[in-house]
Tab-separated table of C-alpha atoms and ligand atoms in Angstrom:
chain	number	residue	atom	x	y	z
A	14	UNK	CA	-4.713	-27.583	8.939
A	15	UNK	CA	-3.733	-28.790	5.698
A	16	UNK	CA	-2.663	-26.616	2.793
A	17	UNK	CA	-1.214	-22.777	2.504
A	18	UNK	CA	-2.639	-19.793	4.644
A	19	UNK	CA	-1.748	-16.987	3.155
A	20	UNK	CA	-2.229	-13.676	4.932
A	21	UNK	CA	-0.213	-11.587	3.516
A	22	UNK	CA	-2.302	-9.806	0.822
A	23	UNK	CA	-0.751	-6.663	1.288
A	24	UNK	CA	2.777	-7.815	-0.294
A	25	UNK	CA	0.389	-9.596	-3.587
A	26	UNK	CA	-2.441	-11.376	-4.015
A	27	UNK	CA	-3.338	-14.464	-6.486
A	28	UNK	CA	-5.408	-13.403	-9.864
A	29	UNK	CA	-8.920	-13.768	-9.490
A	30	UNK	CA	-10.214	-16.615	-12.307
A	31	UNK	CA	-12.513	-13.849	-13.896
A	32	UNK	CA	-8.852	-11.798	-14.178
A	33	UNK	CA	-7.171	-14.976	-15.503
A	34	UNK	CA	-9.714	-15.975	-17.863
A	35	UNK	CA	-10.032	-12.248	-19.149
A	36	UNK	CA	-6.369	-11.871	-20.187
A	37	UNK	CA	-6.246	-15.434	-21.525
A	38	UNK	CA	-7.320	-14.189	-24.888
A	39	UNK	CA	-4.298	-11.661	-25.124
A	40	UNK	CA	-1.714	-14.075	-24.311
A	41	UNK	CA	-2.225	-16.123	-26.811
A	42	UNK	CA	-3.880	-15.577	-30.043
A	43	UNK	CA	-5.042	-11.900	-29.886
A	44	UNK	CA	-1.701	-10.488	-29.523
A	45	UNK	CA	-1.819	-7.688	-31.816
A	46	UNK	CA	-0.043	-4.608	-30.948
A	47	UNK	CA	-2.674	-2.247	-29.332
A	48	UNK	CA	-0.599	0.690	-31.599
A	49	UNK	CA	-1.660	-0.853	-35.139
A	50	UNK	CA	-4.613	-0.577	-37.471
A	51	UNK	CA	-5.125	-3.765	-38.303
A	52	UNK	CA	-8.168	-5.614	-36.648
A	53	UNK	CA	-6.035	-7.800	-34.645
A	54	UNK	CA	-4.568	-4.560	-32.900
A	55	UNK	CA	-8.037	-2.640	-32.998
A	56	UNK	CA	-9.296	-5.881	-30.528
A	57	UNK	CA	-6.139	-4.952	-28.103
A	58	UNK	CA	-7.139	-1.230	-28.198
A	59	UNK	CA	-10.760	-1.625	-27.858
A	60	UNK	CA	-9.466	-3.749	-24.752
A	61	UNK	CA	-7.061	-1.466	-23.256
A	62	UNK	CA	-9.563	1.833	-23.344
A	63	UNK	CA	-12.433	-0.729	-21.776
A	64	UNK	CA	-9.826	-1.890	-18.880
A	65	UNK	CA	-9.247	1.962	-18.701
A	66	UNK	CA	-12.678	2.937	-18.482
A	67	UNK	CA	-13.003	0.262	-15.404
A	68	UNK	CA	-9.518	0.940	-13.764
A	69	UNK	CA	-11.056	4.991	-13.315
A	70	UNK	CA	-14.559	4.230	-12.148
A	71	UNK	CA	-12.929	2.622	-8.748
A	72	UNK	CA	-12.144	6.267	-8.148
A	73	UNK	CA	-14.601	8.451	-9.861
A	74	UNK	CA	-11.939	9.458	-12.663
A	75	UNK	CA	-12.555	9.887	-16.177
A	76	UNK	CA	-10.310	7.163	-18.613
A	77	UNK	CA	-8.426	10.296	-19.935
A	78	UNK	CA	-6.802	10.382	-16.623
A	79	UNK	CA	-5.600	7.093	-15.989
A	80	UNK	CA	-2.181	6.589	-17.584
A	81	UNK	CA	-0.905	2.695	-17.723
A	82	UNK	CA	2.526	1.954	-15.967
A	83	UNK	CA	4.490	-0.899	-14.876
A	84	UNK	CA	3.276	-0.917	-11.333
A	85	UNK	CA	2.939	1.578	-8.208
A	86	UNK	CA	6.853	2.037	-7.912
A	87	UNK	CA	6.632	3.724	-11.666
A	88	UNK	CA	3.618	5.769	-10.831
A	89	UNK	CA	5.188	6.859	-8.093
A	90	UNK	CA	8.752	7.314	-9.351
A	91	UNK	CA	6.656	9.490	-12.033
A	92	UNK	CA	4.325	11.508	-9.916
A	93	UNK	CA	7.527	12.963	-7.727
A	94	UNK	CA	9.857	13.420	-10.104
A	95	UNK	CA	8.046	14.841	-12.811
A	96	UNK	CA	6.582	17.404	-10.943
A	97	UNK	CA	9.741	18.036	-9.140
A	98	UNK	CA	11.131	18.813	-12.259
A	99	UNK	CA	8.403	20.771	-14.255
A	100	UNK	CA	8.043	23.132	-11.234
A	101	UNK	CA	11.186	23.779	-10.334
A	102	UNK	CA	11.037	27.168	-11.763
A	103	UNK	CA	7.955	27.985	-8.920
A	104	UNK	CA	9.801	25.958	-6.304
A	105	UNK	CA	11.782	23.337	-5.147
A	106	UNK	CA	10.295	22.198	-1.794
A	107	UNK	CA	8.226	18.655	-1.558
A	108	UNK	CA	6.449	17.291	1.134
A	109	UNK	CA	6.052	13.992	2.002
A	110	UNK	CA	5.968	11.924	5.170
A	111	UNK	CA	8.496	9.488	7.190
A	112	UNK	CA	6.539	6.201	6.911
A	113	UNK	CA	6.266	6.379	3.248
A	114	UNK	CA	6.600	3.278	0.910
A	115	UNK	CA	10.161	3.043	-0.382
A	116	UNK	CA	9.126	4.297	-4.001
A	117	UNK	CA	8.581	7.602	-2.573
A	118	UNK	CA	11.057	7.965	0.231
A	119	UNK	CA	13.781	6.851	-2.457
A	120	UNK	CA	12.607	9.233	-5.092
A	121	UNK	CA	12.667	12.453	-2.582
A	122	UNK	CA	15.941	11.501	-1.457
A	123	UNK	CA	16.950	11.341	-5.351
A	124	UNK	CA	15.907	14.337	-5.825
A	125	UNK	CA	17.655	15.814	-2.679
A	126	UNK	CA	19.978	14.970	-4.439
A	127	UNK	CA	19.588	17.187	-7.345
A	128	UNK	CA	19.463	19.901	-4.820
A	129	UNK	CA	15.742	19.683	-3.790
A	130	UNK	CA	14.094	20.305	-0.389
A	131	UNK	CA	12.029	17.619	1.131
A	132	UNK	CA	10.406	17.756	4.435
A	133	UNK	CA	9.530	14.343	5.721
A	134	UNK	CA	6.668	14.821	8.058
A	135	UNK	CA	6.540	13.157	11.748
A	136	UNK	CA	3.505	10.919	12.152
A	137	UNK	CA	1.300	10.479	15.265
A	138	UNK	CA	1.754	7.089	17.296
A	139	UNK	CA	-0.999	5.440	15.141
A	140	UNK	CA	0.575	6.479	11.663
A	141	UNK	CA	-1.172	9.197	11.000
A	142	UNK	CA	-0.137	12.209	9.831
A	143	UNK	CA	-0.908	16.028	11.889
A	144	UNK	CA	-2.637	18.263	9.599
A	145	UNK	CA	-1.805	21.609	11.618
A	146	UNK	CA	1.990	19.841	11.194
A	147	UNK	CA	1.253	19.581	7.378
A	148	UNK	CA	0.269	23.453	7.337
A	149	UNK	CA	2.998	24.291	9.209
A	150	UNK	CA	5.706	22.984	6.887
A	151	UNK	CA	4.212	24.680	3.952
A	152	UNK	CA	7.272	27.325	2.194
A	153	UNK	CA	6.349	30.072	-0.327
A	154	UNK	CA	8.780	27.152	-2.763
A	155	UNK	CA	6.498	24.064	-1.555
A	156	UNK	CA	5.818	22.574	-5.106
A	157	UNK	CA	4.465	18.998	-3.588
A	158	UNK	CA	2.774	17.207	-1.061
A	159	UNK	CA	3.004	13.373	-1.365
A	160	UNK	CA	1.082	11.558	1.538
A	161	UNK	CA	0.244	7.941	0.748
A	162	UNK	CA	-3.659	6.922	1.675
A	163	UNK	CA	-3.364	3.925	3.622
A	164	UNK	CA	-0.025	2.778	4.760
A	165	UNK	CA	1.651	-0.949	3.764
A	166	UNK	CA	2.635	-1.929	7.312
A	167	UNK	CA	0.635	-0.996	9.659
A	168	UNK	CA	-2.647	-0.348	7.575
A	169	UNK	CA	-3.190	3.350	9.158
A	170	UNK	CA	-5.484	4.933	6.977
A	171	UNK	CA	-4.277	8.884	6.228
A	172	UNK	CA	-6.577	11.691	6.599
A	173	UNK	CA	-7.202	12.510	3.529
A	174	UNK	CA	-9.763	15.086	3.166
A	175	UNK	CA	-7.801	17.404	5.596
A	176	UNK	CA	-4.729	16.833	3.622
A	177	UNK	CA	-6.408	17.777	0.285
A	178	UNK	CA	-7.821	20.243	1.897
A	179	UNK	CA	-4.548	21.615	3.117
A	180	UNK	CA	-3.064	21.285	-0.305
A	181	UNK	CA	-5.367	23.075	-2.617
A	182	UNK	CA	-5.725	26.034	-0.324
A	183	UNK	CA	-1.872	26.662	-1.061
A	184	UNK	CA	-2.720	25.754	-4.531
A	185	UNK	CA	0.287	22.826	-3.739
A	186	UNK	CA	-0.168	19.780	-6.300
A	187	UNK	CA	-1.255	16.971	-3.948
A	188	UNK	CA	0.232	12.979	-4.968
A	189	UNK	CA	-0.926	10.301	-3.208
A	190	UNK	CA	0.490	6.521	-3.407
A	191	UNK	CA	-2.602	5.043	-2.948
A	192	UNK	CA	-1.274	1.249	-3.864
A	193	UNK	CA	-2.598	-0.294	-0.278
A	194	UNK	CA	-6.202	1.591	-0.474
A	195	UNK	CA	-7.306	1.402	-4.465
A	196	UNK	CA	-9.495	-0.982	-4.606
A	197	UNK	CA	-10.204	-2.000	-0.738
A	198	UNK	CA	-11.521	0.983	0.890
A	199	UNK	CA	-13.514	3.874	-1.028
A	200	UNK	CA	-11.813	6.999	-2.816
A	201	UNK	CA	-13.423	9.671	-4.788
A	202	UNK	CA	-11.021	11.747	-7.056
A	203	UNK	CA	-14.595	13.654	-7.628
A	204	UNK	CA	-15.131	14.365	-3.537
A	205	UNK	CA	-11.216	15.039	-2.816
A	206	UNK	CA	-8.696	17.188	-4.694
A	207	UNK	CA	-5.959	14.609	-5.061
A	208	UNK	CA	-3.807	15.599	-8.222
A	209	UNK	CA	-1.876	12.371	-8.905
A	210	UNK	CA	-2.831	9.202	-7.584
A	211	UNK	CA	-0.879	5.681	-7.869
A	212	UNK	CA	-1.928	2.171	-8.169
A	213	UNK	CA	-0.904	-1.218	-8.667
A	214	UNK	CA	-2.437	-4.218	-9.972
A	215	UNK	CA	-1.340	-7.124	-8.073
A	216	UNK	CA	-3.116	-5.765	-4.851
A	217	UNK	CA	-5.899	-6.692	-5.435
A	218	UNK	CA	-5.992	-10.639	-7.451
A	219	UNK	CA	-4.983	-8.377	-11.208
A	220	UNK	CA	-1.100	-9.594	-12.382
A	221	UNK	CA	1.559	-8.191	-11.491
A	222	UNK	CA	3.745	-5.455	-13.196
A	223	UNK	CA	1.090	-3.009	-14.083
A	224	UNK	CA	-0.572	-0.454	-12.437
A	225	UNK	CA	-1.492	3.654	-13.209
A	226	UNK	CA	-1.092	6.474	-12.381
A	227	UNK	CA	-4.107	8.679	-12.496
A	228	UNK	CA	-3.061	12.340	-13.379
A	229	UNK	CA	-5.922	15.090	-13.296
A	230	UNK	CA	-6.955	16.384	-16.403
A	231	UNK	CA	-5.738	19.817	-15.909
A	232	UNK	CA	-2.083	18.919	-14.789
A	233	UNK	CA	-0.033	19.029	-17.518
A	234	UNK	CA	2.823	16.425	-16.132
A	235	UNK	CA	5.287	15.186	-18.710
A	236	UNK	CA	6.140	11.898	-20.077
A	237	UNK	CA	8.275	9.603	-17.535
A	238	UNK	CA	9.430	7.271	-20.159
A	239	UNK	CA	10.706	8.692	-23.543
A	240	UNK	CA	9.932	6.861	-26.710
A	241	UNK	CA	7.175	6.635	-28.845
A	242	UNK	CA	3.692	8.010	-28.243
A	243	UNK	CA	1.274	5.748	-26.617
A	244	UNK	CA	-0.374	6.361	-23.787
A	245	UNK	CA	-1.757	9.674	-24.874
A	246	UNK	CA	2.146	10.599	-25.323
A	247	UNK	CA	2.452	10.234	-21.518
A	248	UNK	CA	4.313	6.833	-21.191
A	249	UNK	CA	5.994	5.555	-23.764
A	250	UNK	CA	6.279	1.673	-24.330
A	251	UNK	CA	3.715	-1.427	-26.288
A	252	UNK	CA	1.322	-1.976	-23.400
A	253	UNK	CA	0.920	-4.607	-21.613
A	254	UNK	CA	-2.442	-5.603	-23.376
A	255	UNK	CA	-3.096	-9.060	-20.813
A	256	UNK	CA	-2.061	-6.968	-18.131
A	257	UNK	CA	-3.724	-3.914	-18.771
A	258	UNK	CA	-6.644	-6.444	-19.535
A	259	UNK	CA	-6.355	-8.294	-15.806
A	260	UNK	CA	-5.688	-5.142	-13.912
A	261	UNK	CA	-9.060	-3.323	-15.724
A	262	UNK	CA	-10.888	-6.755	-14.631
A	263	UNK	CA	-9.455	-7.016	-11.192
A	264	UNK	CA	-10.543	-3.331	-10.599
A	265	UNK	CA	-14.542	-4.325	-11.425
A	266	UNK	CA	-14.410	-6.930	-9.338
A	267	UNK	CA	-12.998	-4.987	-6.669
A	268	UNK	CA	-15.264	-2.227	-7.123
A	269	UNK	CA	-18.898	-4.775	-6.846
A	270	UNK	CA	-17.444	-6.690	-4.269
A	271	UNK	CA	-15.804	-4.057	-2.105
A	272	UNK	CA	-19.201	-3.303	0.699
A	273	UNK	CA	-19.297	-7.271	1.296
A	274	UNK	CA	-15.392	-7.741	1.450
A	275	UNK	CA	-15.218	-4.831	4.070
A	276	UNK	CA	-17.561	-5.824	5.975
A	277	UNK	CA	-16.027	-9.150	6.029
A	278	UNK	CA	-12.067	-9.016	6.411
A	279	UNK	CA	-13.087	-6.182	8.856
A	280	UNK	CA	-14.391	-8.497	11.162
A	281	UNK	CA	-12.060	-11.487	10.509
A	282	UNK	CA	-9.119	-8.325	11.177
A	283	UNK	CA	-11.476	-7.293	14.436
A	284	UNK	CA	-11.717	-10.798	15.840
A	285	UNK	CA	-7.861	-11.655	15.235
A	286	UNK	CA	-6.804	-8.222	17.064
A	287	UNK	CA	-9.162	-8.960	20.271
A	288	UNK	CA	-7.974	-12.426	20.487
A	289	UNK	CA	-4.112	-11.616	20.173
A	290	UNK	CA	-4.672	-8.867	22.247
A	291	UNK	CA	-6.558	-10.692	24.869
A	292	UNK	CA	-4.861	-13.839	25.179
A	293	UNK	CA	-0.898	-13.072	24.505
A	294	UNK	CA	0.430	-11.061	26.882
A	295	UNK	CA	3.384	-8.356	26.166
A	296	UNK	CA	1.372	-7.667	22.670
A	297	UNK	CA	0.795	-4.471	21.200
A	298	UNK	CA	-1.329	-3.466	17.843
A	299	UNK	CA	0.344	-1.271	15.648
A	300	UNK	CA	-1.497	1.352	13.600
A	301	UNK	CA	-4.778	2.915	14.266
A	302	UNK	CA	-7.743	0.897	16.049
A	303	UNK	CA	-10.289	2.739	13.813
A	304	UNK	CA	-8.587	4.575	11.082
A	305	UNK	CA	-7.408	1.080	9.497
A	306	UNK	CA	-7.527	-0.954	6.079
A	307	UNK	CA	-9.968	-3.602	6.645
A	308	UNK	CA	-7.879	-6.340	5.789
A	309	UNK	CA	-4.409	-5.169	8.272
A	310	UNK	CA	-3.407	-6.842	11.658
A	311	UNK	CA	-0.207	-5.359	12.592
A	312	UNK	CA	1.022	-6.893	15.846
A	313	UNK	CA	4.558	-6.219	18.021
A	314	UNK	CA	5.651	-9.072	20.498
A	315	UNK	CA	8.014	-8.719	22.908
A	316	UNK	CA	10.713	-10.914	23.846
A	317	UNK	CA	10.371	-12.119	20.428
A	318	UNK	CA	12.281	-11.737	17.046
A	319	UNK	CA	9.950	-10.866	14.470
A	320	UNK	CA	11.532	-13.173	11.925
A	321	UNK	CA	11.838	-16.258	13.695
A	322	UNK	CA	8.621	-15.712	14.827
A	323	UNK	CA	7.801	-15.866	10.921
A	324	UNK	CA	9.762	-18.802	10.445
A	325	UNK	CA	8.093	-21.118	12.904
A	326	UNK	CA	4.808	-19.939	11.365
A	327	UNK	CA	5.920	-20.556	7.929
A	328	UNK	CA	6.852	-24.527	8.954
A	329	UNK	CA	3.115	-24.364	9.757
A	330	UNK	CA	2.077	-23.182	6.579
A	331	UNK	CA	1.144	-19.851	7.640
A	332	UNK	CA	2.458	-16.770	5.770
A	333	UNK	CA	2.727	-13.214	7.244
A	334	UNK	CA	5.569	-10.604	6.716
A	335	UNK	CA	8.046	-9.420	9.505
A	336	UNK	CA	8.385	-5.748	9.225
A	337	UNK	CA	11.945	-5.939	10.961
A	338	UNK	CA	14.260	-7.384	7.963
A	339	UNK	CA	17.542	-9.403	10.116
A	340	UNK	CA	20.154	-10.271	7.644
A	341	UNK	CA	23.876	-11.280	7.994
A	342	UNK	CA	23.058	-10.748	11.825
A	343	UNK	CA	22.000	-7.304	11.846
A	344	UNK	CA	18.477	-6.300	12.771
A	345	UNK	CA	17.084	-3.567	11.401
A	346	UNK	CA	13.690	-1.828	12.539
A	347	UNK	CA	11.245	-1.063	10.138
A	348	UNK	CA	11.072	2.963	9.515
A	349	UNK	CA	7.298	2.828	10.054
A	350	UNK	CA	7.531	1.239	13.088
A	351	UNK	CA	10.511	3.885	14.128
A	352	UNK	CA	7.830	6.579	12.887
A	353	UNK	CA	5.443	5.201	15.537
A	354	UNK	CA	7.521	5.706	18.176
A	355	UNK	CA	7.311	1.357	19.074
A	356	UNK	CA	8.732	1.006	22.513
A	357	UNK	CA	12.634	-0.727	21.821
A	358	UNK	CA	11.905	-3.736	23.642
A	359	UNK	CA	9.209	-4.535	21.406
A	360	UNK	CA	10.531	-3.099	17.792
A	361	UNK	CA	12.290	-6.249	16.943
A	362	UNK	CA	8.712	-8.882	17.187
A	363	UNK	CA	6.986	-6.773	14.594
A	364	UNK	CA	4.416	-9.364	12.913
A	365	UNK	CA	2.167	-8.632	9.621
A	366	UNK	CA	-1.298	-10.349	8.889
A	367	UNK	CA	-3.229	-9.225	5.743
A	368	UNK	CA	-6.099	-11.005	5.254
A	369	UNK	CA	-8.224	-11.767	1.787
A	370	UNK	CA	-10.971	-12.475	0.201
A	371	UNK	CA	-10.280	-16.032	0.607
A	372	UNK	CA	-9.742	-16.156	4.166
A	373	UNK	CA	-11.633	-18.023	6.655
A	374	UNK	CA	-12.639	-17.790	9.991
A	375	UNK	CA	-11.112	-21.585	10.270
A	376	UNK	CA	-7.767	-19.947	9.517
A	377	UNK	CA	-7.534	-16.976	11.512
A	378	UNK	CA	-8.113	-19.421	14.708
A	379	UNK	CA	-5.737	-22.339	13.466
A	380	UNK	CA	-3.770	-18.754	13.005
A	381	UNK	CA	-3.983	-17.791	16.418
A	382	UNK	CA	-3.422	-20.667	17.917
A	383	UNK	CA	0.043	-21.316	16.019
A	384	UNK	CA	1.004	-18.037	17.062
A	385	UNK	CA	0.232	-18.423	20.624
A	386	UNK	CA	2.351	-21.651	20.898
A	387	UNK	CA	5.094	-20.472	18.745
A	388	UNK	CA	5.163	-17.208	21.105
A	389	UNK	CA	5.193	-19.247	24.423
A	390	UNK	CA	8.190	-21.291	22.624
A	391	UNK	CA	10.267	-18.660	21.855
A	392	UNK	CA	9.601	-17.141	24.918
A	393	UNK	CA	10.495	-20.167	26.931
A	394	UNK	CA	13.759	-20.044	25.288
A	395	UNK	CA	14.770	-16.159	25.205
A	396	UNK	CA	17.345	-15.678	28.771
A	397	UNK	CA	15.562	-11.730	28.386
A	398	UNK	CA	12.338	-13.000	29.281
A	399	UNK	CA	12.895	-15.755	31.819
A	400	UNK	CA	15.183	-13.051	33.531
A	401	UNK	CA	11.911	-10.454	33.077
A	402	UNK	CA	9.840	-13.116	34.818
A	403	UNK	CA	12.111	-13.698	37.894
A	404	UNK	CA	11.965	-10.187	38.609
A	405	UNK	CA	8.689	-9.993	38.873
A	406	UNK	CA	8.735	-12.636	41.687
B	25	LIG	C1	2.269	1.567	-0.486
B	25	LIG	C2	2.989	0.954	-1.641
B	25	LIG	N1	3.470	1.763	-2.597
B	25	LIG	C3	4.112	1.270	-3.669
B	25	LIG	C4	4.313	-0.089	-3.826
B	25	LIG	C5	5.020	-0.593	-5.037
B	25	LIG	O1	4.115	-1.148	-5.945
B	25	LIG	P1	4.621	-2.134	-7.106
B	25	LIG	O2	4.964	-3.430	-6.432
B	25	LIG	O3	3.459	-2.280	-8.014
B	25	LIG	O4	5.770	-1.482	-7.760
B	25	LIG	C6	3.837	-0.960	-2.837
B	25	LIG	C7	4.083	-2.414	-2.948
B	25	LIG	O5	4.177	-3.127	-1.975
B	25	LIG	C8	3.151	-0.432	-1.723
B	25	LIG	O6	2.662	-1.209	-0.761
């Protein structure tokens, strides 16, 4: 098959044209400083509170809510550690889980630290978090929970609703990093109680560097970055007007065509797990069957090495992700797929497939059928697995 197949969405995705030719304008030629009074900054304003407007219908929010940041790392740097700090006083207890996104594991054990408490939940073997577990961790000091919706590696959507539930019965401020689900699966800040909610742009076909953080109206969190006053005091720094722009576009577009891309990746995703499944042996799916972003196929092989597996893909112009990183000879497992409880012979051949709006049914079977030879190949090779077959004779 000739050309790039990209499946792996869930580490960035291309701008959209509508995104590109929105920001176009405020890259060159309408470049005035949303901040000033001029007209050429009243055009970047009027942009900036439109792209606002859009970024906080995807979630039912009002544009008062959503503050602009540099991505979903910020928002989420922000969420924890401003809290953490306003509330000390009440508490100094978070909660959070173990197969967290590194913006929030590395900001709990920051504020460790500082001398805070953080609890990092077990999850079940699909990802998902225990809500009786949840409860159960809960101190008289618990100041925070911080659960992420939908999870980066093995697309495990969280339950949500019992979580936020949870949450506002202890009158505990609830964050979620929702950077994998905004966009791709639907969330109502109006249905749940979620407090703090991140995003990033380049998720879903906006640029990159830019994202929010949506903050209820009633929590009174304080600025992150110090400086002057924009973003209703909140974050200081000149936005990112073609950003800001692309990420408020990208957000429309992901709102209108979110039913029919469901629908669609969804059954691309279903079609690629039955058919791994079913015709690789020693394969397992990671993540829940059901509870899932529609767009995640999270596979473990065994007798195989996760990158290499990646690499022979890659000379075929196929590109996933490896959730075990190997460098300077060391392997290390991924701490989701430690989470899960992944049997050891299998933790090393963790394989990555997020699909997109682009993606075809052509390529998910030119897809499969790479990975099936590749598999064999490596397999052939591997001493483990020839040995594994003699004793079966
Ligand atoms: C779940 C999750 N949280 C946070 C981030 C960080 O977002 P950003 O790249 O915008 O900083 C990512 C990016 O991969 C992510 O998947």
């Amino acid at each position: 098959m000739k050309g790039t197949i990209y499946l792996d969405h869930a580490a960035t995705t291309q701008i959209a044209p509508e995104v590109l030719e929105a920001m176009q304008p405020f890259l060159f030629g309408k470049y005035g400083n949303a901040s000033t009074l001029y007209d050429l900054g009243k055009f970047s304003r009027a942009a900036v509170e439109k792209a606002r407007k859009q970024v906080a219908e995807v979630i039912g929010a009002s544009p008062e809510e959503i503050y602009f940041t540099s991505g979903g790392s910020e928002a989420d740097n922000w969420a924890i550690k401003a809290t953490a700090h306003m509330w000390r006083r009440r508490g100094n207890h978070i909660i959070t889980s173990k197969i967290e996104h590194h913006a929030v594991l590395n900001s709990c054990k920051s504020l460790e630290e500082e001398g805070f408490a953080v609890t990092y939940l077990n999850v079940d073997e699909e990802g998902k978090i225990r809500p009786e577990e949840l409860e159960r961790a809960i101190r008289p000091t618990t100041i925070l929970i911080s659960i992420m919706y939908a999870n980066n590696e093995i697309g495990t959507i969280e339950p949500m609703e019992a979580i936020a539930e949870i949450a506002k019965k202890h009158h505990i401020l609830l964050h979620t990093d929702a950077v994998q689900a905004y966009g791709q699966i639907p969330i109502s800040v109006k249905e749940l109680p979620i407090d703090m909610l991140s995003t990033s742009g380049h998720k879903l076909y906006g640029p990159k560097g830019i994202g929010c953080l949506y903050i209820r109206k009633q929590i009174p969190l304080k600025s992150f970055i110090d400086g002057g006053g924009q973003e209703m005091g909140k974050r200081a720094g000149t936005e990112n007007v073609p950003g800001i722009v692309g990420f408020g576009k990208a957000a429309e577009l992901a709102a209108y065509e979110m039913p029919y891309r469901m629908a669609r990746e969804q059954q691309l995703r279903d079609k690629m797990i039955q058919t791994v499944l079913r015709e690789i042996p020693y394969t397992r799916l990671n993540g829940s069957r059901e509870e899932r972003l529609p767009n995640n196929a999270n596979f473990c092989f065994q007798f195989i090495e996760g990158g290499t597996l990646l690499q022979l893909l890659d000379m075929k112009g196929i590109c996933a992700s490896a959730a075990s990183a190997c460098s300077s000879g060391q392997s290390s497992v991924s701490h989701v797929l430690k989470a899960i409880d992944v049997p050891k012979e299998m933790e090393h051949g963790s394989l990555r497939f997020s699909l997109g709006k682009s993606t075809t049914p052509e390529e998910i079977a030119y897809t499969i059928e790479c990975l099936k030879d590749s598999v064999r190949k490596l397999r052939e090779k591997n001493p483990e697995y020839q040995e594994y077959l003699s004793s079966l004779c």
